[in-house]
Coordinates of C-alpha atoms in Angstrom, one line a residue:
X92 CA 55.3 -33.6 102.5
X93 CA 58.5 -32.7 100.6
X94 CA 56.9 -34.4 97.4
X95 CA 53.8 -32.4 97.8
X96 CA 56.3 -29.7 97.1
X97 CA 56.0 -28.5 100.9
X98 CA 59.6 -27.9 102.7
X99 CA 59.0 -29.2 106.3
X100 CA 59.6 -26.4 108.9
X101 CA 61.2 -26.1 112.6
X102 CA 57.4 -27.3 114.1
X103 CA 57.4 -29.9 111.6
X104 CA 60.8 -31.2 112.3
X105 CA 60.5 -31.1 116.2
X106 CA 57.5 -33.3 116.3
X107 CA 59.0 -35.7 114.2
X108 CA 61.9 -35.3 116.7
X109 CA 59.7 -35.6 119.9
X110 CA 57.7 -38.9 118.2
X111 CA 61.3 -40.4 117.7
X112 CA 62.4 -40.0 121.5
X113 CA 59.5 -41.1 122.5
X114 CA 59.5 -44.2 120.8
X115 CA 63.5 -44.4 121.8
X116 CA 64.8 -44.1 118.7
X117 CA 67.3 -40.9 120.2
X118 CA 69.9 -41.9 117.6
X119 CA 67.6 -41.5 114.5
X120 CA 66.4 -38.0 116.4
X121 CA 70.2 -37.3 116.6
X122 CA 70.8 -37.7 112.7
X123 CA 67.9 -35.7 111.8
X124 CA 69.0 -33.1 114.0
X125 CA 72.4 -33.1 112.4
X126 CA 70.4 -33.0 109.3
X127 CA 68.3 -30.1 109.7
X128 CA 71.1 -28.0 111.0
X129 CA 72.9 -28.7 108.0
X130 CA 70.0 -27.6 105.7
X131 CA 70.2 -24.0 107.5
X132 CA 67.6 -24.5 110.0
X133 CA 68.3 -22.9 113.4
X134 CA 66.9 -25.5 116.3
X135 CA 65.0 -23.4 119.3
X136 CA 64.7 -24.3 123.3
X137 CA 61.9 -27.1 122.1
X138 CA 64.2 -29.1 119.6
X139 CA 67.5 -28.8 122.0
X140 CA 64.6 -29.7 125.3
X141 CA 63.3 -32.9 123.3
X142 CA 66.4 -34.3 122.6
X143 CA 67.8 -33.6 126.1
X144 CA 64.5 -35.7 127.5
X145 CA 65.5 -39.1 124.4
X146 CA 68.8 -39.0 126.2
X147 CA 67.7 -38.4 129.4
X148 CA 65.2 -41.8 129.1
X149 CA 68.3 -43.4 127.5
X150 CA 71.2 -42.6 130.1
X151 CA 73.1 -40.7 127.7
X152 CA 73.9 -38.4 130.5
X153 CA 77.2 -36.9 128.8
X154 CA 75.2 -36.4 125.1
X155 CA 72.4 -34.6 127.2
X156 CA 74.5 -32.3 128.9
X157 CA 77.0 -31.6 126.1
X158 CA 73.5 -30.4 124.3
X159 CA 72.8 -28.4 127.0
X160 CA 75.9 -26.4 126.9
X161 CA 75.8 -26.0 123.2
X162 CA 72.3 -24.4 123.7
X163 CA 74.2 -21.9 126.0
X164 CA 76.8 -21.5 123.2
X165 CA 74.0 -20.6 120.9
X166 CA 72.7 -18.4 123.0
X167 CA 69.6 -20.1 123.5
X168 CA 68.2 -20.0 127.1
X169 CA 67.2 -23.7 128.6
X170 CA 63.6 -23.3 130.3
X171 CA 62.3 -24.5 133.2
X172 CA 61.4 -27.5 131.1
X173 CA 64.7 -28.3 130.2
X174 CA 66.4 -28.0 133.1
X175 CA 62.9 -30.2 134.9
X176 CA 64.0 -33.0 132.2
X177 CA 67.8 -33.1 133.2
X178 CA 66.7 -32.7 136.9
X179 CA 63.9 -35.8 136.5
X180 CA 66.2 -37.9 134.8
X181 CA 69.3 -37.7 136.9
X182 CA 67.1 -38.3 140.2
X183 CA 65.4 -41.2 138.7
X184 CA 69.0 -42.5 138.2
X185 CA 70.3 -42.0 141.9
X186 CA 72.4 -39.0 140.9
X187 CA 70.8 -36.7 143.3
X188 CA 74.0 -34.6 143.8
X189 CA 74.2 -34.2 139.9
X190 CA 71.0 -32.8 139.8
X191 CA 71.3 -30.0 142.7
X192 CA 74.5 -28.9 139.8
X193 CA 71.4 -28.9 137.4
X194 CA 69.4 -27.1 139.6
X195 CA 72.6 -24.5 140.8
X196 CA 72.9 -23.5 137.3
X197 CA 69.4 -23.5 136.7
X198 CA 69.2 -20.5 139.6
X199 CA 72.2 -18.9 138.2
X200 CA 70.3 -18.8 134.7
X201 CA 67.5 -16.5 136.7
X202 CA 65.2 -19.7 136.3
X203 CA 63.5 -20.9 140.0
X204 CA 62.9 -24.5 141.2
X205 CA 59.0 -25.3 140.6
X206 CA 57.1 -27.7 142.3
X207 CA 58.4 -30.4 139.3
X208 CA 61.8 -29.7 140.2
X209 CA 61.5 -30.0 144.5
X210 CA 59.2 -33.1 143.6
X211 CA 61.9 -34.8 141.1
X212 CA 64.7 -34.0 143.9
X213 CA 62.5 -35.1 147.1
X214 CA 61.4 -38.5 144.7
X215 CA 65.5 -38.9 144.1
X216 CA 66.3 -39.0 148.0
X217 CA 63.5 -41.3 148.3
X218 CA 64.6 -44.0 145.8
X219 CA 67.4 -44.4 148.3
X220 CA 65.7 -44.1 151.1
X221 CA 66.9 -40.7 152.2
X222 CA 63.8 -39.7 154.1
X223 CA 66.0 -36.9 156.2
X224 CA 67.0 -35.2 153.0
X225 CA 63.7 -35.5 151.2
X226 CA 61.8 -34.1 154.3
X227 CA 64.5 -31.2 154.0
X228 CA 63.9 -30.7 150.3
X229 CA 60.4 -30.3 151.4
X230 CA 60.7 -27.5 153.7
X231 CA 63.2 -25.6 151.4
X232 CA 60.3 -25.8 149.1
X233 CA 57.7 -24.3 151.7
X234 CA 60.1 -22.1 152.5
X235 CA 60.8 -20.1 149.2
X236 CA 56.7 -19.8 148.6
X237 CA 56.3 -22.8 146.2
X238 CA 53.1 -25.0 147.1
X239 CA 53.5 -29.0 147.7
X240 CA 51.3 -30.5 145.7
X241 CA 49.3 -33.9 146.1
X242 CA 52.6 -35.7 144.2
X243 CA 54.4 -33.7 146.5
X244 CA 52.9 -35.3 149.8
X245 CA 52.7 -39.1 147.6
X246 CA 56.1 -38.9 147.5
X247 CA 57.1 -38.0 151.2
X248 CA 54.1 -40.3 152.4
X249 CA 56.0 -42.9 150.5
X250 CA 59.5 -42.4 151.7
X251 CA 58.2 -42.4 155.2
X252 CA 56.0 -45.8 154.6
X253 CA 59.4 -47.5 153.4
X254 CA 60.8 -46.5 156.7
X255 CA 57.8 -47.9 158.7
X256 CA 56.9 -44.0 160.0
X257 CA 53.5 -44.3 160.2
X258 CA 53.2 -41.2 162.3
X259 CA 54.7 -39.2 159.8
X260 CA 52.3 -40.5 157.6
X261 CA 49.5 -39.5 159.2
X262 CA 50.6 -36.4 159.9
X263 CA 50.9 -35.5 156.3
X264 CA 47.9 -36.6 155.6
X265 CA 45.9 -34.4 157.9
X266 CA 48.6 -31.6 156.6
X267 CA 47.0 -32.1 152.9
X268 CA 43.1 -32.3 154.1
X269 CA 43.8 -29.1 156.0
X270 CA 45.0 -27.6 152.8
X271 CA 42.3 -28.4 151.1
X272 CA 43.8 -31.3 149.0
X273 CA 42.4 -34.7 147.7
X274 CA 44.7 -37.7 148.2
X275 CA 44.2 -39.8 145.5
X276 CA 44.9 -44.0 145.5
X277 CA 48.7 -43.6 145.4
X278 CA 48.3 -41.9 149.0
X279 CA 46.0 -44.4 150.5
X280 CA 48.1 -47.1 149.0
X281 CA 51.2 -45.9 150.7
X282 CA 49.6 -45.5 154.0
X283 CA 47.9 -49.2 153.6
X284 CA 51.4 -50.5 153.2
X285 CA 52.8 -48.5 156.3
X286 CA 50.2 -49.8 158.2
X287 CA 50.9 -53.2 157.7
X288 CA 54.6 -52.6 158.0
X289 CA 54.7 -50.8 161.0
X290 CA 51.6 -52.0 162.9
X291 CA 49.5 -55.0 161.7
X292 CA 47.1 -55.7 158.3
X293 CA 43.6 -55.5 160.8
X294 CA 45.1 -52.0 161.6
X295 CA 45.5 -51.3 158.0
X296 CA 42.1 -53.0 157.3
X297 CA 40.7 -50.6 159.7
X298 CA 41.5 -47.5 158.0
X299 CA 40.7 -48.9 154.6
X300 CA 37.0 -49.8 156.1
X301 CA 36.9 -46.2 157.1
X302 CA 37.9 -44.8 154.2
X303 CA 34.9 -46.8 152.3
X304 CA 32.9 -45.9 154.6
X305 CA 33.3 -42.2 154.4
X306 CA 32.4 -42.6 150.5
X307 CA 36.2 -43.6 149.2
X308 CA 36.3 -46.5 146.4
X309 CA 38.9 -48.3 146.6
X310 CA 41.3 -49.4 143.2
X311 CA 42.6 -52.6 142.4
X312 CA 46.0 -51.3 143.5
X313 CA 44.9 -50.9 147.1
X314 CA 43.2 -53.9 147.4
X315 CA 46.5 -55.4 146.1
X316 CA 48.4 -53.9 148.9
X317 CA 46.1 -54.6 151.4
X318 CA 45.9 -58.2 150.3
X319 CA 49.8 -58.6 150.3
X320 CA 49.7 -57.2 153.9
X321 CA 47.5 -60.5 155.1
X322 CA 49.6 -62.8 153.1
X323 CA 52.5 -62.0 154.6
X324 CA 51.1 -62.1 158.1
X325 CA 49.3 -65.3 157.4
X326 CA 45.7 -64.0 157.9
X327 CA 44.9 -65.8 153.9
X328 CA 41.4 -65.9 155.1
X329 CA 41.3 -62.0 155.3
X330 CA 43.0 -61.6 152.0
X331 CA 40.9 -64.0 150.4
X332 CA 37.9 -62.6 151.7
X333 CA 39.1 -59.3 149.9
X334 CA 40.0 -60.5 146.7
X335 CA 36.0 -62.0 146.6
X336 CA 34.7 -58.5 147.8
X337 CA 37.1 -57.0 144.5
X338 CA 35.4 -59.0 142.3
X339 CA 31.4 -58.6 144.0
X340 CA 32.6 -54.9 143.0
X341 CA 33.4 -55.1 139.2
X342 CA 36.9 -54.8 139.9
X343 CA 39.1 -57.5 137.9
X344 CA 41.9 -58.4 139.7
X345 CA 45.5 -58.0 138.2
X346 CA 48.2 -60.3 138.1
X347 CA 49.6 -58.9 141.0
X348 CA 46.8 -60.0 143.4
X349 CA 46.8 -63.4 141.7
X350 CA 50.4 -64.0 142.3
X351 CA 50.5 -63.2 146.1
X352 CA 47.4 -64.9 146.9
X353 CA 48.8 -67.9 144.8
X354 CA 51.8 -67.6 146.8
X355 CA 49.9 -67.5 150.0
X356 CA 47.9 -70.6 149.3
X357 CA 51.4 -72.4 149.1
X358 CA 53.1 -71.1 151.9
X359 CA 49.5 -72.8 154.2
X360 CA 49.6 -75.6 152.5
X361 CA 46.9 -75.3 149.9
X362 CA 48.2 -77.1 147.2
X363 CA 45.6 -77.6 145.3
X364 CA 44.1 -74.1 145.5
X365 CA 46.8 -72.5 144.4
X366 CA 47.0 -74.4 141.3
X367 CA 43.6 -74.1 140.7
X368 CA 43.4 -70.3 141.2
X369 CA 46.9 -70.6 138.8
X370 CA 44.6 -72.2 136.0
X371 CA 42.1 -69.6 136.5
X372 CA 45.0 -66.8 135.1
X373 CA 44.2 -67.5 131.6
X374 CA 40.1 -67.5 132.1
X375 CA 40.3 -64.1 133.6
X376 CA 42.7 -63.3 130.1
X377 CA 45.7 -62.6 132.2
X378 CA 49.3 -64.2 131.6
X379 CA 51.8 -65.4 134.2
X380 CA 54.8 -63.9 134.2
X381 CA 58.2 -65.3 135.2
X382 CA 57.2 -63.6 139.0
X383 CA 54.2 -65.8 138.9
X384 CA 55.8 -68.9 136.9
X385 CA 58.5 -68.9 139.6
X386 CA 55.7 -68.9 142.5
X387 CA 54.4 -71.9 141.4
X388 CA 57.4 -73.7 140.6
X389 CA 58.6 -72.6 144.1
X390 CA 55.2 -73.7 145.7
X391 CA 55.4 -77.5 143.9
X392 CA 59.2 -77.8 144.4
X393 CA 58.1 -77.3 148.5
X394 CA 56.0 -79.8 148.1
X395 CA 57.9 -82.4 146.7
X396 CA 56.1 -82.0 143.2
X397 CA 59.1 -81.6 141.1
X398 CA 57.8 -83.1 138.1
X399 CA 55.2 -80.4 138.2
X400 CA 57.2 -77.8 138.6
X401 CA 59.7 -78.6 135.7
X402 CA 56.7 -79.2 133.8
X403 CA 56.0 -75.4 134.8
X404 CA 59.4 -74.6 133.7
X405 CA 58.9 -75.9 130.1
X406 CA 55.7 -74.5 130.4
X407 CA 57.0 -70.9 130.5
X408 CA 59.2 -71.4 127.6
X409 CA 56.4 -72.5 125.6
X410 CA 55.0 -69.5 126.2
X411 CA 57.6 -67.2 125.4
X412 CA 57.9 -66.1 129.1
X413 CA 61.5 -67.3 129.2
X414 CA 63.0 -68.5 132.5
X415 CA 65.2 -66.0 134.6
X416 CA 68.2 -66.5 136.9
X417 CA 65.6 -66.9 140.2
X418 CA 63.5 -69.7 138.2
X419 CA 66.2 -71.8 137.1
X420 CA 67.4 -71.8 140.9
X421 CA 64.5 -72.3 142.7
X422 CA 64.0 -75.2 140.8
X423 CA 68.0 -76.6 141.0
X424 CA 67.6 -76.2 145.0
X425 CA 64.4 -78.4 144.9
X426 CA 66.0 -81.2 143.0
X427 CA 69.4 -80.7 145.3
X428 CA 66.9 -81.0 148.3
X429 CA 65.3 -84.2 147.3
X430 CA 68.8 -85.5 146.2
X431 CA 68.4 -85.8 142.6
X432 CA 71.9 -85.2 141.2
X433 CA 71.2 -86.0 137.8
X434 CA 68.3 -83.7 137.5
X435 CA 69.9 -81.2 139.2
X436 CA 73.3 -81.4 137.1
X437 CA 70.9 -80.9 133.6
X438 CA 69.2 -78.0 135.2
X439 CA 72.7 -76.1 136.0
X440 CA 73.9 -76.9 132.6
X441 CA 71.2 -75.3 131.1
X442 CA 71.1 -72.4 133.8
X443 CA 74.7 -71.6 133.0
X444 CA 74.4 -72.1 129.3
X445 CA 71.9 -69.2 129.5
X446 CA 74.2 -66.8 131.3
X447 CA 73.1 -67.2 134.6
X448 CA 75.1 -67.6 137.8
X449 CA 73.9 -70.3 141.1
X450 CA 72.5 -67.5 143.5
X451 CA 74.5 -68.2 147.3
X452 CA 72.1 -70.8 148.8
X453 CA 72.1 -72.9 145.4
X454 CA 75.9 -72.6 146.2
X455 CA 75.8 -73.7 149.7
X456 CA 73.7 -77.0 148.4
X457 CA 76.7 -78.1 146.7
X458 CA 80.0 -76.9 148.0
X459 CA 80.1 -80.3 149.4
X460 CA 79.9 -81.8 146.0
X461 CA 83.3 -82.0 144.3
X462 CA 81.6 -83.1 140.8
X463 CA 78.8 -80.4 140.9
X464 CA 80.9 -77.5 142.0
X465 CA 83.8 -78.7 138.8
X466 CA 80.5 -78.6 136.6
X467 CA 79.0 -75.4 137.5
X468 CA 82.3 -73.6 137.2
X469 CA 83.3 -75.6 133.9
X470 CA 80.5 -74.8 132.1
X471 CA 80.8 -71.4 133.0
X472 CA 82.8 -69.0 131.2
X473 CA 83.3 -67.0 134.1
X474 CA 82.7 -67.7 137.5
X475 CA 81.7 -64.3 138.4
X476 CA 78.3 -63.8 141.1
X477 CA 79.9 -68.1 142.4
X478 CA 81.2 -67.2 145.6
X479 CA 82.9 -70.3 147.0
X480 CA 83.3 -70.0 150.6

């Protein structure tokens, strides 16, 4: 542009700004805007808002609001999207006390909460399970005339299906079709998994059935839920039975699905299911990840198969799907069980050499062995997350 002979102006500049946060380059977005208020150029509410979202997504809480108060310096007025991004981003963090400041001196600015802000604050409450507060957000919402939306209700319907209040659940669900309001797959999701929490997956099964049958089609995300809640309640027949009527449908199922129903065929004994419905991952053009990698070496180490699952192990690295703290000890506790020392003793070396720590029940496997305990806490720089009791 500039060696077309065209100076780049304030637009110009804030959507090269905007593409740079967005891609997480906040730093680079920093310099240039250093730069262009160095060349004379006066940054507006969109320049100061952009880079308050980069640092936001970056947990440069004190950058973000040390721009914010030279905005007020400059006597430029945050909007309600500025003050939304600092809200959003402190929530998503857990500082939910921070972000009723944000939201104090957004109302002493003249600006009111919108339905963004009372969602970001209700979604913050629920990431720590604060259903009394979020519920209380809610009504404060109501109360000052500003409409819950459909994310509105996904969010409380999801805070009370953590806490098993199914009830709740409902409740708010007839609450949205009485206001005229479509819940979408994130809603029926949520209430799939409060069903099989808090009752029983046929329960849950049974308001999925009527949902289809009133004309609802189902996403591979609720099947996924649905199929988790027969795994863990042992009903694999049920949840195999759905993962065939996915795929009768035209709906490819994700990794997700694969990995619980992998896990379920383990946990009733079906060895040999589970690793064939493994080797069927990269048929469908999906690739394990260490979640599923660490299912299968978990399912073989069970069994007694530990030449398998190390073989899994290597596997993985092969792949570039690197082992994480959970592989390395669900495979150590296998070879502890079965008594081999040696392999065992090899696998903590390289565990440890990697930066990981023995989790407390690889701990408990040894703290009867003088030799094993002296190697995991020599080859460890720091015995920090090895708890000796």
């Amino acid at each position: 542009m500039v060696d077309e002979g065209c100076e780049p102006d304030l637009v110009s500049y804030n959507a090269i700004i905007d593409s740079l946060c967005k891609d997480r380059f906040v730093t680079e977005a920093l310099d240039l805007f250093l730069k262009i208020k160095s060349e004379g150029i006066l940054p507006n509410v969109v320049t100061y808002s952009t880079l308050i979202r980069g640092l936001c997504m970056s947990s440069r809480w004190k950058e973000a609001f040390m721009l914010l108060n030279e905005m007020l310096r400059a006597n430029i007025t945050p909007n309600i999207i500025t003050f939304n991004t600092l809200v959003d981003g402190l929530c998503r963090e857990g500082k939910v006390s921070k972000a009723h400041g944000a939201v104090k001196l957004m109302m002493q600015r003249g600006i009111e909460p919108d339905s963004i802000t009372y969602n970001s604050l209700m979604d913050g409450y629920c990431l720590h399970n604060q259903v009394d507060q979020a519920r209380e957000i809610f009504d404060l919402m109501v109360s000052k005339g500003c409409t819950p939306d459909v994310f509105t209700y996904n969010i409380l319907i999801h805070c009370y299906s953590k806490r098993k209040m199914i009830d709740e659940e409902m409740r708010l669900l007839d609450e949205m079709r009485r206001k005229g309001l479509m819940a979408n797959h994130v809603t029926y999701s949520s209430l799939i998994r409060g069903l099989c929490k808090a009752k029983s997956p046929c329960a849950a099964h049974k308001f999925f059935k009527d949902l289809c049958a009133s004309g609802y089609s189902p996403d591979v995300v609720v099947y996924s839920v649905l199929i988790d809640g027969f795994c863990k309640h042992s009903c694999l027949d049920m949840a195999l039975d759905l993962f065939h009527e996915m795929q009768k449908k035209l709906l490819k199922p994700n990794l997700i699905v694969y990995s619980t129903l992998i896990d379920g065929l383990f946990k009733a004994g079906k060895v040999k299911d589970a690793k064939e419905l493994f080797s069927r991952l990269s048929i469908e053009g999906l690739h394990p990840d260490v979640f599923t990698y660490t299912i299968m070496v978990k399912g073989l180490c069970k069994e007694g198969l530990l030449d398998e699952a190390l073989k899994v192990v290597r596997k993985m690295e092969g792949n570039g799907c690197s082992p994480n703290d959970c592989s390395y000890n669900v495979i150590i506790k296998g070879y502890l069980r079965h008594n081999d020392l040696s392999m065992a003793t090899e696998l903590i070396d390289e565990m440890v050499g990697k930066g990981f720590s023995a989790d407390a029940t690889t701990v408990e496997l040894i703290v009867n062995n003088d030799l094993l305990v002296k190697k995991l806490l020599s080859c460890s720089k720091s015995s920090q997350g090895v708890k000796l009791k």
